[in-house]
Amino acid sequence: MDYQTLRSKDSQYLWHPFTQMQDYNSENPIVIERAEGIKLIDVNGKEYYDSISSLWVNVHGHTHPEINKAIIEQLGKVAHSTLLGQSNVPAILLAEKLVEITPDGLNKVFYSDSGSEAVEIAIKLAHQYWQLKGSPRKTLIKMENAYHGDTIGAVSAGGMAIFHDVFKDLLFDTVSVPYPHAFRFDGSSDDCYTHCLDKLEEALETNKDESIALILEPLVQGAAGMIMMPPGYLKDVEKLCRKYKTLLITDEVATGFGRTGKMYACQHEDVQPDILCTAKGLSGGYLPLAATLTTDEIYTAFLGEHSEMKAFFHGHSFTGNQLGCAAALASIKLFEESNLINHVQLMAEFLTEKLHEFKTLKHIADIRQCGLMLGLEIMQDPQQMIDYDPAKKVAINVAKRCCELGMWSRPLG
């Protein structure tokens, strides 16, 4: 089918996420037909480097033969059966593998289908855990400018006004603390570190008998604009959570599977969360799959006689889907066989060297990098900290120019 026909049907029937459809329908957007390796190919045959890994989900490249093979083999057995009250082979084997590759102490795996639902599960687990422990806490502590997904619980845990304010009447109350961001802080980076940590301790102290958990994006706040947490801060956060007996939830949906130079960002500072959320790269970029991992301590609190009704009443029709789990197992095997984490570290060093060239550009205000997660902050006047007028759509126009040159990207902010 030719581009114009597809474009017409796209405009007539589709509503795209995070997209102003009035603008979209007035332009000629890309329509992807196929992909090979690190490139997307549109219906007109033009190639684009997939610089955001199809929203950070693709890990080994598109149409990878080993993952294709694993899915095809699984299709010959069974595509899906419920995990409610029964189990399946790929789900069991993947759970074992996830326990092996995540921080120590996370020994139980609860599957879902998206990062947002992984976060919902984490929040509900933390809430019910305290109920079962006889301490009916209800306060969630979160980070300013956080993004954890788009379901109501995940939005409540978020902090991005442009996404979340319109839904504020639907959300549960939370306590917000600042995420360290030296570039935007009026003072030195040390001042920023101390200020943010003091605010966190103040919140933990004030809510020490009420807080169910602290939730955060470890090392990098992605959607907020690639905000990088200073070295040592995550470990200090863990220490404060232990001091005030508050559960620590790390949302590793974006930072997991090697993006930061470790399999999980927590591992940079040997942090052991009570609950960890993972998704995006989990299936290698093939199928919707997520997991929430937690400790034996939390899991055991839910055990009891049937009549006690202590079970975790949450699930999804496609929980533990065999095709997704088979793809994930193949993807993790590729990590191990190709020593991919080491490759990420080497490529990150290479990228750091190349980024020096951007520092000479007058509108580049800041360059932020953690592994292969990268943000270039563009401002009208970096010296005076003056942002561009949003109406000028500067970041959008930069992304459009990238597309013209053969690289697909998507601006933040």
Short mmCIF file of C-alpha atoms in Angstrom, two decimals:
data_model
loop_
_atom_site.label_atom_id
_atom_site.label_comp_id
_atom_site.label_asym_id
_atom_site.label_seq_id
_atom_site.Cartn_x
_atom_site.Cartn_y
_atom_site.Cartn_z
CA MET A 1 0.00 0.00 0.00
CA ASP A 2 1.44 3.41 -0.97
CA TYR A 3 2.37 6.14 1.52
CA GLN A 4 -0.50 8.52 0.72
CA THR A 5 -3.13 5.83 1.21
CA LEU A 6 -1.61 4.75 4.53
CA ARG A 7 -1.22 8.36 5.61
CA SER A 8 -4.88 9.03 4.90
CA LYS A 9 -5.97 5.98 6.92
CA ASP A 10 -3.61 6.97 9.72
CA SER A 11 -5.18 10.40 9.92
CA GLN A 12 -8.70 9.01 9.74
CA TYR A 13 -8.43 6.24 12.34
CA LEU A 14 -5.42 6.54 14.66
CA TRP A 15 -4.95 8.60 17.83
CA HIS A 16 -1.23 8.68 18.72
CA PRO A 17 0.13 8.86 22.30
CA PHE A 18 1.77 12.02 23.62
CA THR A 19 0.98 13.70 20.31
CA GLN A 20 -0.85 16.90 19.40
CA MET A 21 -2.98 15.41 16.63
CA GLN A 22 -3.76 18.78 15.06
CA ASP A 23 -0.07 19.25 14.30
CA TYR A 24 0.46 15.61 13.39
CA ASN A 25 -2.37 15.54 10.87
CA SER A 26 -1.09 18.70 9.17
CA GLU A 27 2.29 17.14 8.38
CA ASN A 28 3.77 14.11 6.62
CA PRO A 29 4.98 11.84 9.42
CA ILE A 30 7.08 8.73 9.00
CA VAL A 31 5.23 5.45 8.45
CA ILE A 32 7.50 2.53 9.34
CA GLU A 33 7.24 -0.63 7.29
CA ARG A 34 10.21 -2.70 8.48
CA ALA A 35 13.48 -2.54 10.37
CA GLU A 36 16.96 -4.05 10.28
CA GLY A 37 19.49 -3.88 13.09
CA ILE A 38 19.68 -0.31 14.41
CA LYS A 39 17.70 1.19 11.54
CA LEU A 40 14.01 1.75 10.88
CA ILE A 41 12.82 1.76 7.28
CA ASP A 42 9.72 3.62 6.15
CA VAL A 43 7.25 2.70 3.41
CA ASN A 44 9.20 4.84 0.95
CA GLY A 45 12.40 2.92 1.66
CA LYS A 46 14.17 5.67 3.61
CA GLU A 47 16.31 4.52 6.54
CA TYR A 48 16.59 6.14 9.98
CA TYR A 49 18.91 5.40 12.89
CA ASP A 50 16.63 4.38 15.76
CA SER A 51 18.39 6.66 18.25
CA ILE A 52 15.82 6.20 21.03
CA SER A 53 15.61 2.42 20.58
CA SER A 54 11.88 2.67 19.79
CA LEU A 55 11.27 4.39 23.13
CA TRP A 56 14.11 2.61 24.95
CA VAL A 57 12.73 -0.90 24.47
CA ASN A 58 15.00 -2.29 21.76
CA VAL A 59 18.22 -3.79 23.08
CA HIS A 60 19.95 -5.93 20.44
CA GLY A 61 18.61 -4.37 17.26
CA HIS A 62 15.48 -5.08 15.25
CA THR A 63 14.65 -8.52 13.79
CA HIS A 64 17.40 -10.24 15.74
CA PRO A 65 17.61 -13.86 14.51
CA GLU A 66 18.02 -15.43 17.97
CA ILE A 67 15.01 -13.68 19.46
CA ASN A 68 12.98 -14.35 16.31
CA LYS A 69 13.89 -18.02 16.62
CA ALA A 70 12.90 -18.19 20.29
CA ILE A 71 9.47 -16.68 19.59
CA ILE A 72 8.85 -18.98 16.62
CA GLU A 73 9.81 -22.04 18.67
CA GLN A 74 7.48 -20.96 21.47
CA LEU A 75 4.67 -20.39 18.97
CA GLY A 76 4.93 -24.05 18.07
CA LYS A 77 4.13 -24.97 21.67
CA VAL A 78 1.68 -22.41 23.09
CA ALA A 79 1.31 -18.64 22.68
CA HIS A 80 -0.39 -17.92 25.99
CA SER A 81 -2.09 -19.52 28.96
CA THR A 82 -3.13 -17.89 32.20
CA LEU A 83 -0.78 -17.58 35.17
CA LEU A 84 -3.74 -17.36 37.57
CA GLY A 85 -3.59 -20.60 39.55
CA GLN A 86 -1.25 -22.36 37.12
CA SER A 87 2.22 -21.79 35.67
CA ASN A 88 4.21 -22.15 32.46
CA VAL A 89 7.75 -23.04 31.48
CA PRO A 90 9.09 -19.71 30.11
CA ALA A 91 7.61 -17.71 33.01
CA ILE A 92 9.32 -19.98 35.55
CA LEU A 93 12.70 -19.90 33.80
CA LEU A 94 12.58 -16.14 33.28
CA ALA A 95 11.69 -15.50 36.91
CA GLU A 96 14.76 -17.51 37.94
CA LYS A 97 16.91 -15.47 35.54
CA LEU A 98 15.55 -12.13 36.75
CA VAL A 99 16.36 -13.02 40.35
CA GLU A 100 19.88 -13.86 39.18
CA ILE A 101 20.55 -10.58 37.33
CA THR A 102 18.85 -8.07 39.67
CA PRO A 103 20.23 -6.77 43.00
CA ASP A 104 20.53 -9.28 45.85
CA GLY A 105 17.48 -9.91 47.97
CA LEU A 106 14.89 -9.61 45.23
CA ASN A 107 13.70 -13.21 45.15
CA LYS A 108 10.08 -13.03 44.00
CA VAL A 109 8.80 -11.98 40.56
CA PHE A 110 5.32 -10.67 39.74
CA TYR A 111 4.67 -10.26 36.00
CA SER A 112 2.62 -7.64 34.16
CA ASP A 113 2.59 -6.05 30.72
CA SER A 114 4.00 -2.52 31.01
CA GLY A 115 6.23 -0.31 33.10
CA SER A 116 3.23 1.63 34.34
CA GLU A 117 1.56 -1.52 35.65
CA ALA A 118 4.83 -2.70 37.20
CA VAL A 119 4.76 0.55 39.21
CA GLU A 120 1.07 0.12 40.09
CA ILE A 121 1.90 -3.32 41.45
CA ALA A 122 4.85 -1.97 43.44
CA ILE A 123 2.69 0.71 45.09
CA LYS A 124 -0.12 -1.73 45.86
CA LEU A 125 2.30 -4.31 47.25
CA ALA A 126 3.87 -1.72 49.54
CA HIS A 127 0.48 -0.47 50.70
CA GLN A 128 -0.93 -3.93 51.41
CA TYR A 129 2.32 -5.08 53.04
CA TRP A 130 1.97 -2.48 55.78
CA GLN A 131 -1.71 -3.32 56.18
CA LEU A 132 -0.81 -6.96 56.70
CA LYS A 133 1.91 -5.99 59.17
CA GLY A 134 -0.70 -4.21 61.28
CA SER A 135 0.60 -0.73 60.43
CA PRO A 136 -2.00 0.89 58.14
CA ARG A 137 0.26 3.44 56.49
CA LYS A 138 -0.90 5.39 53.47
CA THR A 139 1.70 8.00 52.40
CA LEU A 140 3.88 7.55 49.33
CA ILE A 141 7.01 9.71 49.09
CA LYS A 142 8.05 10.57 45.55
CA MET A 143 10.48 12.74 43.61
CA GLU A 144 9.61 16.02 41.93
CA ASN A 145 9.48 15.85 38.11
CA ALA A 146 9.19 12.05 38.27
CA TYR A 147 7.59 9.99 35.55
CA HIS A 148 6.46 6.46 36.34
CA GLY A 149 3.77 5.82 33.74
CA ASP A 150 0.23 6.83 32.87
CA THR A 151 -2.13 4.70 34.93
CA ILE A 152 -3.65 6.47 37.93
CA GLY A 153 -1.34 5.05 40.60
CA ALA A 154 1.72 5.71 38.44
CA VAL A 155 0.51 9.24 37.73
CA SER A 156 0.02 9.81 41.48
CA ALA A 157 3.67 8.80 41.90
CA GLY A 158 4.70 11.16 39.12
CA GLY A 159 5.52 14.82 39.25
CA MET A 160 5.40 16.30 35.76
CA ALA A 161 2.79 19.04 35.63
CA ILE A 162 2.37 18.98 31.86
CA PHE A 163 1.35 15.31 32.00
CA HIS A 164 -0.29 15.02 35.38
CA ASP A 165 -2.00 18.23 36.55
CA VAL A 166 -5.13 17.69 34.47
CA PHE A 167 -5.78 14.47 36.43
CA LYS A 168 -5.05 15.83 39.92
CA ASP A 169 -8.62 15.33 41.13
CA LEU A 170 -8.26 11.58 40.47
CA LEU A 171 -4.98 11.11 42.30
CA PHE A 172 -4.12 10.02 45.83
CA ASP A 173 -2.10 12.32 48.08
CA THR A 174 1.69 12.02 48.10
CA VAL A 175 4.70 13.83 49.56
CA SER A 176 7.20 15.24 47.07
CA VAL A 177 10.92 15.78 47.57
CA PRO A 178 13.42 17.30 45.12
CA TYR A 179 15.50 15.16 42.77
CA PRO A 180 19.08 16.51 42.71
CA HIS A 181 19.71 18.56 39.57
CA ALA A 182 22.81 20.71 39.91
CA PHE A 183 22.32 22.42 36.55
CA ARG A 184 18.97 23.90 37.56
CA PHE A 185 19.90 24.49 41.19
CA ASP A 186 20.91 28.00 42.29
CA GLY A 187 24.19 27.05 43.90
CA SER A 188 27.02 24.52 43.69
CA SER A 189 26.49 20.85 42.98
CA ASP A 190 27.44 20.11 46.60
CA ASP A 191 24.71 22.50 47.78
CA CYS A 192 22.21 20.72 45.55
CA TYR A 193 23.20 17.30 46.92
CA THR A 194 22.93 18.42 50.55
CA HIS A 195 19.72 20.39 50.03
CA CYS A 196 17.91 17.49 48.35
CA LEU A 197 19.10 14.91 50.86
CA ASP A 198 18.06 17.14 53.77
CA LYS A 199 14.59 17.56 52.24
CA LEU A 200 14.29 13.80 51.85
CA GLU A 201 15.26 13.16 55.47
CA GLU A 202 12.80 15.81 56.59
CA ALA A 203 10.00 14.08 54.69
CA LEU A 204 10.97 10.66 56.03
CA GLU A 205 11.15 11.98 59.60
CA THR A 206 7.80 13.80 59.33
CA ASN A 207 6.08 10.73 57.83
CA LYS A 208 8.00 7.99 59.63
CA ASP A 209 4.83 6.31 60.90
CA GLU A 210 2.83 6.97 57.75
CA SER A 211 5.05 6.35 54.71
CA ILE A 212 4.59 3.12 52.80
CA ALA A 213 7.58 3.69 50.51
CA LEU A 214 9.84 6.07 48.63
CA ILE A 215 9.70 5.61 44.86
CA LEU A 216 12.32 6.99 42.49
CA GLU A 217 14.04 6.59 39.14
CA PRO A 218 17.60 5.56 40.07
CA LEU A 219 20.46 7.63 38.58
CA VAL A 220 18.42 9.10 35.70
CA GLN A 221 15.05 10.84 35.46
CA GLY A 222 14.37 10.15 31.81
CA ALA A 223 11.17 11.92 30.81
CA ALA A 224 12.07 14.94 32.96
CA GLY A 225 14.97 15.66 30.62
CA MET A 226 17.72 13.13 31.38
CA ILE A 227 18.35 14.49 34.88
CA MET A 228 21.39 12.72 36.33
CA MET A 229 21.63 11.85 40.01
CA PRO A 230 25.10 12.70 41.43
CA PRO A 231 27.39 9.81 42.43
CA GLY A 232 26.72 8.50 45.92
CA TYR A 233 23.26 10.02 46.22
CA LEU A 234 21.35 6.81 45.56
CA LYS A 235 23.30 5.00 48.27
CA ASP A 236 22.57 7.82 50.72
CA VAL A 237 18.87 7.53 49.84
CA GLU A 238 18.98 3.81 50.61
CA LYS A 239 20.60 4.52 54.00
CA LEU A 240 17.85 7.01 54.90
CA CYS A 241 15.11 4.55 53.92
CA ARG A 242 16.69 1.94 56.18
CA LYS A 243 17.04 4.47 59.01
CA TYR A 244 13.36 5.42 58.87
CA LYS A 245 12.09 1.91 58.03
CA THR A 246 10.51 2.98 54.75
CA LEU A 247 10.42 0.65 51.74
CA LEU A 248 12.53 1.69 48.74
CA ILE A 249 10.97 1.21 45.30
CA THR A 250 13.27 1.70 42.31
CA ASP A 251 11.65 2.23 38.94
CA GLU A 252 14.18 0.67 36.56
CA VAL A 253 11.80 0.52 33.62
CA ALA A 254 14.01 2.89 31.60
CA THR A 255 17.36 2.42 33.34
CA GLY A 256 17.39 -1.38 33.29
CA PHE A 257 19.02 -3.73 30.80
CA GLY A 258 22.32 -1.98 30.37
CA ARG A 259 21.28 1.57 29.50
CA THR A 260 23.42 3.07 32.27
CA GLY A 261 26.41 0.75 31.90
CA LYS A 262 25.22 -1.85 34.43
CA MET A 263 22.40 -4.33 34.03
CA TYR A 264 20.44 -2.22 36.53
CA ALA A 265 21.24 1.30 37.71
CA CYS A 266 21.07 0.22 41.38
CA GLN A 267 24.11 -1.94 40.81
CA HIS A 268 26.36 1.09 40.28
CA GLU A 269 26.18 1.77 44.02
CA ASP A 270 25.31 -1.68 45.32
CA VAL A 271 21.83 -0.53 46.33
CA GLN A 272 19.32 -3.23 47.29
CA PRO A 273 15.76 -1.97 46.89
CA ASP A 274 12.80 -3.62 48.55
CA ILE A 275 10.87 -3.52 45.27
CA LEU A 276 12.21 -3.12 41.73
CA CYS A 277 10.18 -2.42 38.59
CA THR A 278 11.47 -3.52 35.18
CA ALA A 279 10.00 -3.46 31.67
CA LYS A 280 10.95 -1.80 28.32
CA GLY A 281 14.13 -3.72 27.40
CA LEU A 282 12.98 -6.86 29.23
CA SER A 283 11.74 -8.64 26.10
CA GLY A 284 14.47 -7.20 23.89
CA GLY A 285 12.00 -4.78 22.34
CA TYR A 286 9.64 -7.43 20.98
CA LEU A 287 6.57 -7.81 23.19
CA PRO A 288 4.88 -5.99 26.10
CA LEU A 289 6.30 -7.50 29.25
CA ALA A 290 7.09 -6.16 32.72
CA ALA A 291 8.00 -7.50 36.13
CA THR A 292 7.94 -6.28 39.71
CA LEU A 293 10.51 -7.97 41.93
CA THR A 294 10.42 -7.96 45.70
CA THR A 295 11.92 -9.50 48.81
CA ASP A 296 11.03 -12.64 50.74
CA GLU A 297 10.04 -10.38 53.65
CA ILE A 298 7.30 -8.70 51.61
CA TYR A 299 6.20 -11.92 49.90
CA THR A 300 5.90 -13.79 53.20
CA ALA A 301 3.56 -11.15 54.64
CA PHE A 302 0.96 -12.21 52.07
CA LEU A 303 1.00 -15.90 53.03
CA GLY A 304 -1.86 -17.33 55.07
CA GLU A 305 -4.92 -19.55 55.09
CA HIS A 306 -7.42 -19.13 52.27
CA SER A 307 -10.02 -17.85 54.72
CA GLU A 308 -7.73 -14.97 55.74
CA MET A 309 -7.92 -13.42 52.24
CA LYS A 310 -4.35 -12.13 52.48
CA ALA A 311 -3.50 -12.84 48.82
CA PHE A 312 -2.43 -10.10 46.43
CA PHE A 313 -5.57 -9.59 44.35
CA HIS A 314 -4.03 -8.15 41.23
CA GLY A 315 -3.39 -9.57 37.78
CA HIS A 316 -3.60 -9.17 34.05
CA SER A 317 -5.00 -11.46 31.39
CA PHE A 318 -1.60 -11.78 29.70
CA THR A 319 0.47 -12.00 32.90
CA GLY A 320 3.49 -14.26 32.30
CA ASN A 321 2.76 -14.49 28.57
CA GLN A 322 4.87 -17.30 27.08
CA LEU A 323 5.89 -15.45 23.92
CA GLY A 324 7.10 -12.43 25.87
CA CYS A 325 8.95 -14.58 28.41
CA ALA A 326 10.58 -16.62 25.63
CA ALA A 327 11.77 -13.41 23.96
CA ALA A 328 13.13 -12.15 27.30
CA LEU A 329 15.03 -15.37 27.94
CA ALA A 330 16.62 -15.15 24.49
CA SER A 331 17.48 -11.50 25.07
CA ILE A 332 19.18 -12.17 28.43
CA LYS A 333 21.11 -15.05 26.86
CA LEU A 334 22.42 -12.60 24.25
CA PHE A 335 23.54 -10.24 27.03
CA GLU A 336 25.56 -13.05 28.55
CA GLU A 337 27.01 -14.49 25.35
CA SER A 338 28.02 -11.14 23.83
CA ASN A 339 29.18 -9.47 27.07
CA LEU A 340 26.88 -6.62 26.10
CA ILE A 341 27.26 -4.65 29.35
CA ASN A 342 31.00 -4.32 28.73
CA HIS A 343 30.23 -3.15 25.18
CA VAL A 344 27.87 -0.47 26.54
CA GLN A 345 30.64 0.79 28.82
CA LEU A 346 33.09 1.02 25.91
CA MET A 347 30.56 2.77 23.68
CA ALA A 348 29.72 5.20 26.48
CA GLU A 349 33.39 6.22 26.67
CA PHE A 350 33.46 6.69 22.90
CA LEU A 351 30.29 8.77 23.07
CA THR A 352 31.73 10.97 25.83
CA GLU A 353 34.67 11.83 23.59
CA LYS A 354 32.42 12.73 20.67
CA LEU A 355 30.21 14.92 22.85
CA HIS A 356 33.04 17.41 23.37
CA GLU A 357 32.23 18.82 19.92
CA PHE A 358 28.76 19.86 21.07
CA LYS A 359 30.14 22.04 23.86
CA THR A 360 31.18 24.63 21.28
CA LEU A 361 27.59 25.18 20.12
CA LYS A 362 26.19 28.37 21.61
CA HIS A 363 22.71 27.00 22.38
CA ILE A 364 23.88 23.85 24.19
CA ALA A 365 23.41 24.68 27.86
CA ASP A 366 24.26 21.29 29.35
CA ILE A 367 25.28 17.78 28.32
CA ARG A 368 24.13 14.99 30.63
CA GLN A 369 25.18 11.38 30.22
CA CYS A 370 24.94 8.11 32.11
CA GLY A 371 26.10 5.15 30.07
CA LEU A 372 24.22 5.39 26.80
CA MET A 373 21.48 7.60 28.22
CA LEU A 374 22.13 11.11 26.98
CA GLY A 375 20.52 14.55 27.13
CA LEU A 376 21.56 17.76 25.37
CA GLU A 377 19.83 20.75 26.97
CA ILE A 378 19.08 23.48 24.45
CA MET A 379 18.44 27.04 25.63
CA GLN A 380 18.05 30.39 23.93
CA ASP A 381 20.63 31.94 26.27
CA PRO A 382 22.55 29.42 28.40
CA GLN A 383 24.49 32.17 30.18
CA GLN A 384 21.32 33.81 31.46
CA MET A 385 19.43 30.50 31.81
CA ILE A 386 16.73 31.68 29.40
CA ASP A 387 14.68 28.92 27.79
CA TYR A 388 13.16 29.11 24.34
CA ASP A 389 9.51 30.10 24.00
CA PRO A 390 7.63 26.75 23.70
CA ALA A 391 5.60 28.22 20.84
CA LYS A 392 8.75 28.21 18.71
CA LYS A 393 8.91 24.39 18.95
CA VAL A 394 12.70 24.49 18.86
CA ALA A 395 13.25 20.96 20.19
CA ILE A 396 10.61 19.59 17.81
CA ASN A 397 12.30 21.32 14.89
CA VAL A 398 15.67 19.89 15.91
CA ALA A 399 14.12 16.42 15.91
CA LYS A 400 12.58 17.06 12.48
CA ARG A 401 15.95 18.09 11.11
CA CYS A 402 17.45 14.90 12.55
CA CYS A 403 14.82 12.93 10.63
CA GLU A 404 15.69 14.71 7.41
CA LEU A 405 19.29 13.65 7.98
CA GLY A 406 18.28 10.05 8.68
CA MET A 407 18.02 9.81 12.48
CA TRP A 408 14.79 9.28 14.38
CA SER A 409 14.74 11.06 17.75
CA ARG A 410 12.15 12.52 20.09
CA PRO A 411 12.56 15.67 22.21
CA LEU A 412 11.87 15.86 25.94
CA GLY A 413 10.45 18.93 27.62
#
